[in-house]
Amino acid sequence: MITVYCIIVIFFICSAGHAKYLPKNSEICQQVLGNELLSEISSYKNVKEEIFKYVTEGNFKGKTYNELAKFVDKFGARPSGSEILEDSIDYMIQLTRDEGINDISTEELEVPHWVRGNEVITMLKPRVKNIDLLGLGRSVSTPEDGITAEVIVFSNFEKLEATPIDDIKGKIVLYDPPFTTYGETVIYRLRGATKAAEKGALAALVRSITPFSINSPHTGSQTYDGNITKIPTAAITLEDTDLIRRLYNRGETVVLNIKMSSSYDTKISRNTIIDLKGIEKPEKLVIVSGHIDSWDVGQGAMDDGGGLFISWAAPVILKNMNLRPKRTIRSIFWTAEELGLIGAYAYEEKHRNESSNINFIMESDEGTFAPLGLAVAGNQEARCIIGEILNLFTSVNASTLVEDDSPGSDINIIIQTGVPGASLHNANERYFWFHHTAGDTMNVEDLKELDLCAAFWTAVAYIIADLSVDIPRYIK
Amino acid sequence: MITVYCIIVIFFICSAGHAKYLPKNSEICQQVLGNELLSEISSYKNVKEEIFKYVTEGNFKGKTYNELAKFVDKFGARPSGSEILEDSIDYMIQLTRDEGINDISTEELEVPHWVRGNEVITMLKPRVKNIDLLGLGRSVSTPEDGITAEVIVFSNFEKLEATPIDDIKGKIVLYDPPFTTYGETVIYRLRGATKAAEKGALAALVRSITPFSINSPHTGSQTYDGNITKIPTAAITLEDTDLIRRLYNRGETVVLNIKMSSSYDTKISRNTIIDLKGIEKPEKLVIVSGHIDSWDVGQGAMDDGGGLFISWAAPVILKNMNLRPKRTIRSIFWTAEELGLIGAYAYEEKHRNESSNINFIMESDEGTFAPLGLAVAGNQEARCIIGEILNLFTSVNASTLVEDDSPGSDINIIIQTGVPGASLHNANERYFWFHHTAGDTMNVEDLKELDLCAAFWTAVAYIIADLSVDIPRYIK
C-alpha cells in the first residue's frame, strides 16, 4: 500500500511542473461554448460580486483569518494519529454546527501514528558542531548511543548508484541536490533512505527541500521499500548540508553522531464531510476540500490550515447569504494527508460506486496567498467552461487557468479516476520556504488574502454547483 | 562603562534612520572641488578598472568568498572571549603573512566572555508548547527549576510605564514591538530587561528584532543598569511572540517556564592591525575594517565575516598589484564588537593622541551584498570629495553617497571625535533576516557580490589614500 501512495505522489508532484496556461478565448473554447452557456456564465457576475462584498467588506470580513488563528493557536500542530488531531476535528464540527449547518458526517479509518522523539545530530569531525534536523515521517530510531560514522555526499541517485558498495557501506549518506522544483528535488527525501540502505549505508540525510532557509530544517514523508533494511533518515538545513559538502570537497573527513528516536503504530481518525444540500440535484456534488492534519512542527496554518478554512467557509458563507445552488456543496476535511493521502484513499474506496456523482472536486493545499485562479484537470470542454467562469474574476486578478493534469494532493486520487477538478492557484512563491517547518504558523497568513481566497473559492464552487450543465468528463 | 556604550550605540543606530542621499553635482560641491582636484580624481579611473579586473576576472576572482568560507567553516562562531576567537585571530595573521604582508601587530585588551548554557522555554498554559529562544548577551541565569510565571505583554515602554507595579510584579514581561527599523525597534532588546526589572518583573522577553522569520530567534546585546535587579532576558521568535499576544488579547492566561543558564567573566583578546605602508606619508592612515568576533550562533559569515574579509583583502590586493598609495592603508580586525564595541573603544583610547593622522576610516558591518556606494560622515567638503570619487563607480552601480553622521559600528567611536569616515552601503535589504541568528552562514554570501565589494572597498581606499589632498575635517 505504502509504495503505491508514494508512486502516485511522485507522479503528481512531478507532473505539476509541466502545467500550462490555457490561452484565453481560444478558438477551441469558442466552439465548445455556445452563446447560451456563455450568457448563463456571465449572468453570475452579480452573485460573484455579492459574495466578494460579503466576505471582504461585510460581516464575514476577517472571519476566515480569525477563526483559523483561534483554531491553530488552540491546537497547534495536528499530526496524523494524535489525540490533538481528533480534538481539532471535533472542534471543527462544533464550529460548523455553531454556524447552523448540521449536515455533517465523519468516516473512520486507520491512520499512521508516527511520533517524533529526541533528535540530535552532532558533527564530531573536523570540529564539534550541533546539526539541526527534523527526522522524516516513519523514520526508525537509532540505537540509544546513536550512529557514529563518516559522511559520504551525493548530489543525485546516479552518483550513488555508480559508487561501489564498499565505499558506502557503514557510512552516513548525505544527499545534497540543489533545489530546482519541489517535484524534481523531493524524490531524495521520499526515496533517499531506501536507496542508501541498498548500498549498505547506516543512515540517510537529505538537504531540506526548499529554495530558502534561515537554518530551517524541513520534515516530510518518506517510505521504506519492504525488503530493504530500514535506516534512520532526517532532513538537515541547507546551511549545514552546504557546510558539510564544502568540508567534504576539501578532503576533510566528516564524522557525525546521529541520535534519533520515534514510535510508530496506527490509530483511528476521521474524514469530515459537511454538506450544503443542492436544491435541484442534491445527489450531485461539487467538493471543496483541504486537509486537517499537519506535520508535528509549527501550527499547520499554511499546510493546510488555510485550505481547510476556506473550504469550511464556502458552505458557511453560502448558508449565511441564503445562496443555495442546484447541486450539493460538499466540504471535506481530509485526515492524514501528510503521511500518504490516507484519508483521501479511504474516501475514494468507500465512495467509489457514487463517483459519477462528483461533478467537480477542488482542494486548496498549496497556500492561501492572493488567489490567481485555478489549476484545472479535465478535458478540453471542462477547461473551457472553468476558464469562462474564471473570466468573471478578472477584476480581482484571479482569472488564470493553469492546465494541470494532477492538481491538488488528496483530490488527485479521485481526479485520476476521471473526475474533473482543480486546486487553488495562488501567489505562493514563498510556499516552500515555510513548508513542513516550525515556521508554518499564522505569520505566513494574511487576513486580506484569506478573505480573497475564501470569496473566490466560495464563488467558484457556487457557480459550478449552480450551472445548468455538468462539468463534462469526456470530449463529446 | 557599560552604560556609556549603550547610549552611544542607541544614538548611532537611531540616527542611521535619518541618512540622506547627497544630490549629485550639487552646486556646493562644484564650488568646493576645483578643476585640478576634479581632474586628479578622474585620473584614477584606470587604476579603479585595473583593480576591478584583477578582483572580478583575474587571479583574485572568487578568493574573498573562498577564503571566507574556509575561515568560517573551520572556526564557526567566534564569540568574544572564546579560545576559538583567539585561534581565528592567529589564523588571519598567518593568512596575511602567507600573502607576503608582515607589518602586523596586535593590541591586547580585556573583553567580556559571556557563555550561553542550556536555554528552554515551555509554555505551560493555555497549552504545552516549546518556545524557541536565544538568551541575550550578558543575561543572567534563572534558578535551576526555572522561572514559572504569567506573561504580561507590552508593545512599547510607554505602556509598561503607565502600568501599576502591582500588575507587573512577579510576571514575565514580553515586549512585542512591531519591527519598523532596526534602530527604532532594537531599544526593546537593549533596555527591555532593565525597564521590566524596575517594575518588578521576573524576566523579560522580546520579539526578535527582524522583519522576517522562519521561526528564527535573534540574539543580541543588552545591558543592565547598575542599580536594578538583573533579570534573565531572551529573544523569542516573531511567530511565538505573535501567538502569545493573540492568546493574551483573547483573555487567556499565558504561563511560561523559563530555564536559562550562562556564565560571565572576562578574557584577554586582541585587535589586529595590518599596515600597507604609504610611500609618501606613511604616518597618515586610511583605515579599512570589520570585526572578527561574532555571535555564538551561525558562522558569523555575514556579521561580520564579509566585512572582515574585504578589509583583509584590500592591502593584499594592493600588494599583489604593486599599488602603493601615498598614505598607509591600515586594515583593522576589531575584536568584541558584539558585546559593546569593546575593541574599538580600546583602540580609540590607545591611539587618541595620533588621531589627527587618521585621514579616513571605513568599516563594513552591514553586509557585503552588491555594493552600492558609501554612507559617509564628514563635513560638506569631505562629502564632496568622496562623492566625486564615488562617481568613478557609476558603471558598477556603486556611486551612491548616503549622508550618515554615524556610519559603521566600531568606527563610529572614532568618527564621533571628528574623523571623517564611511561604511559600505550595499544591497542589504535582507540583512536583518539573518542578523544574529543560526542562519548567518555562507549561504547568505555570494561569490560575485563579495568580489565586487572587495574590489570597490580596495579601490576606494586606494584612491583616498593616494589623493594629493587630505580628506578635510572642518569647513574651510
CSV table of N, CA and C in Angstrom, one decimal, chain A residues 22-25 41-42 44-46 48-49 52 370-374 385-401 452 455-456 459-460 463:
chain,number,residue,atom,x,y,z
A,22,LEU,N,-3.8,28.0,-20.1
A,22,LEU,CA,-4.7,27.9,-21.3
A,22,LEU,C,-4.9,29.3,-21.9
A,23,PRO,N,-4.7,29.4,-23.2
A,23,PRO,CA,-4.8,30.7,-23.8
A,23,PRO,C,-6.3,31.2,-23.7
A,24,LYS,N,-6.5,32.4,-23.3
A,24,LYS,CA,-7.8,33.0,-23.1
A,24,LYS,C,-8.5,33.1,-24.5
A,25,ASN,N,-9.8,32.8,-24.5
A,25,ASN,CA,-10.6,33.0,-25.7
A,25,ASN,C,-10.1,32.2,-26.9
A,41,ILE,N,-23.1,31.9,-17.9
A,41,ILE,CA,-22.0,32.1,-17.1
A,41,ILE,C,-21.8,33.5,-16.7
A,42,SER,N,-22.0,34.4,-17.7
A,42,SER,CA,-21.8,35.8,-17.4
A,42,SER,C,-22.9,36.4,-16.5
A,44,TYR,N,-23.6,35.2,-13.8
A,44,TYR,CA,-23.2,35.0,-12.4
A,44,TYR,C,-22.4,36.2,-11.8
A,45,LYS,N,-22.2,37.2,-12.7
A,45,LYS,CA,-21.3,38.3,-12.3
A,45,LYS,C,-21.8,38.9,-11.0
A,46,ASN,N,-23.1,39.1,-10.9
A,46,ASN,CA,-23.7,39.8,-9.7
A,46,ASN,C,-23.5,39.0,-8.4
A,48,LYS,N,-21.3,36.7,-7.8
A,48,LYS,CA,-19.9,36.7,-7.5
A,48,LYS,C,-19.6,38.0,-6.8
A,49,GLU,N,-20.1,39.1,-7.2
A,49,GLU,CA,-19.8,40.4,-6.6
A,49,GLU,C,-20.4,40.5,-5.2
A,52,PHE,N,-18.1,38.4,-2.9
A,52,PHE,CA,-16.9,39.2,-2.5
A,52,PHE,C,-17.2,40.3,-1.6
A,370,ALA,N,-2.6,35.4,-2.1
A,370,ALA,CA,-3.5,36.0,-3.0
A,370,ALA,C,-3.9,35.1,-4.1
A,371,PRO,N,-5.3,34.9,-4.3
A,371,PRO,CA,-5.7,33.9,-5.3
A,371,PRO,C,-5.5,34.5,-6.7
A,372,LEU,N,-5.1,33.6,-7.6
A,372,LEU,CA,-4.8,33.9,-9.0
A,372,LEU,C,-5.7,33.2,-10.0
A,373,GLY,N,-6.3,32.1,-9.6
A,373,GLY,CA,-7.1,31.3,-10.5
A,373,GLY,C,-7.2,29.9,-10.0
A,374,LEU,N,-7.3,29.0,-11.0
A,374,LEU,CA,-7.3,27.6,-10.7
A,374,LEU,C,-6.3,26.8,-11.5
A,385,ILE,N,-15.2,25.6,-19.9
A,385,ILE,CA,-16.2,26.1,-19.0
A,385,ILE,C,-15.6,26.7,-17.8
A,386,ILE,N,-14.6,26.1,-17.2
A,386,ILE,CA,-14.0,26.6,-16.0
A,386,ILE,C,-13.3,27.9,-16.4
A,387,GLY,N,-12.6,27.9,-17.5
A,387,GLY,CA,-11.9,29.1,-18.0
A,387,GLY,C,-12.9,30.3,-18.1
A,388,GLU,N,-14.1,30.0,-18.6
A,388,GLU,CA,-15.1,31.1,-18.8
A,388,GLU,C,-15.6,31.6,-17.5
A,389,ILE,N,-15.8,30.7,-16.5
A,389,ILE,CA,-16.1,31.1,-15.2
A,389,ILE,C,-15.0,32.0,-14.6
A,390,LEU,N,-13.8,31.6,-14.8
A,390,LEU,CA,-12.7,32.3,-14.2
A,390,LEU,C,-12.6,33.8,-14.8
A,391,ASN,N,-13.1,33.9,-16.0
A,391,ASN,CA,-13.1,35.3,-16.6
A,391,ASN,C,-13.9,36.3,-15.7
A,392,LEU,N,-14.9,35.7,-14.9
A,392,LEU,CA,-15.6,36.6,-14.0
A,392,LEU,C,-14.8,37.2,-13.0
A,393,PHE,N,-13.5,36.6,-12.8
A,393,PHE,CA,-12.7,37.1,-11.6
A,393,PHE,C,-11.5,37.9,-12.1
A,394,THR,N,-11.7,38.5,-13.3
A,394,THR,CA,-10.6,39.3,-13.9
A,394,THR,C,-10.3,40.5,-13.0
A,395,SER,N,-11.4,41.1,-12.5
A,395,SER,CA,-11.3,42.3,-11.7
A,395,SER,C,-10.5,42.1,-10.4
A,396,VAL,N,-10.5,40.9,-9.9
A,396,VAL,CA,-9.7,40.6,-8.7
A,396,VAL,C,-8.4,39.8,-9.0
A,397,ASN,N,-8.0,39.8,-10.2
A,397,ASN,CA,-6.8,39.2,-10.7
A,397,ASN,C,-6.7,37.7,-10.4
A,398,ALA,N,-7.9,37.1,-10.5
A,398,ALA,CA,-7.9,35.6,-10.2
A,398,ALA,C,-8.5,34.8,-11.3
A,399,SER,N,-8.1,35.2,-12.6
A,399,SER,CA,-8.8,34.6,-13.7
A,399,SER,C,-7.9,33.6,-14.5
A,400,THR,N,-6.7,33.3,-13.9
A,400,THR,CA,-5.8,32.5,-14.7
A,400,THR,C,-6.2,31.0,-14.5
A,401,LEU,N,-6.2,30.3,-15.7
A,401,LEU,CA,-6.4,28.9,-15.7
A,401,LEU,C,-5.1,28.2,-16.0
A,452,LEU,N,-9.9,37.1,0.4
A,452,LEU,CA,-10.0,36.9,-1.1
A,452,LEU,C,-10.1,35.5,-1.5
A,455,ALA,N,-13.5,34.1,-0.6
A,455,ALA,CA,-14.6,34.6,-1.5
A,455,ALA,C,-14.5,34.0,-2.9
A,456,PHE,N,-13.2,33.8,-3.4
A,456,PHE,CA,-13.0,33.2,-4.7
A,456,PHE,C,-13.5,31.8,-4.7
A,459,ALA,N,-17.3,31.5,-4.4
A,459,ALA,CA,-18.0,31.9,-5.6
A,459,ALA,C,-17.8,30.9,-6.8
A,460,VAL,N,-16.5,30.4,-6.9
A,460,VAL,CA,-16.3,29.4,-8.0
A,460,VAL,C,-17.1,28.1,-7.7
A,463,ILE,N,-20.9,28.8,-8.4
A,463,ILE,CA,-21.2,28.9,-9.8
A,463,ILE,C,-21.2,27.5,-10.5
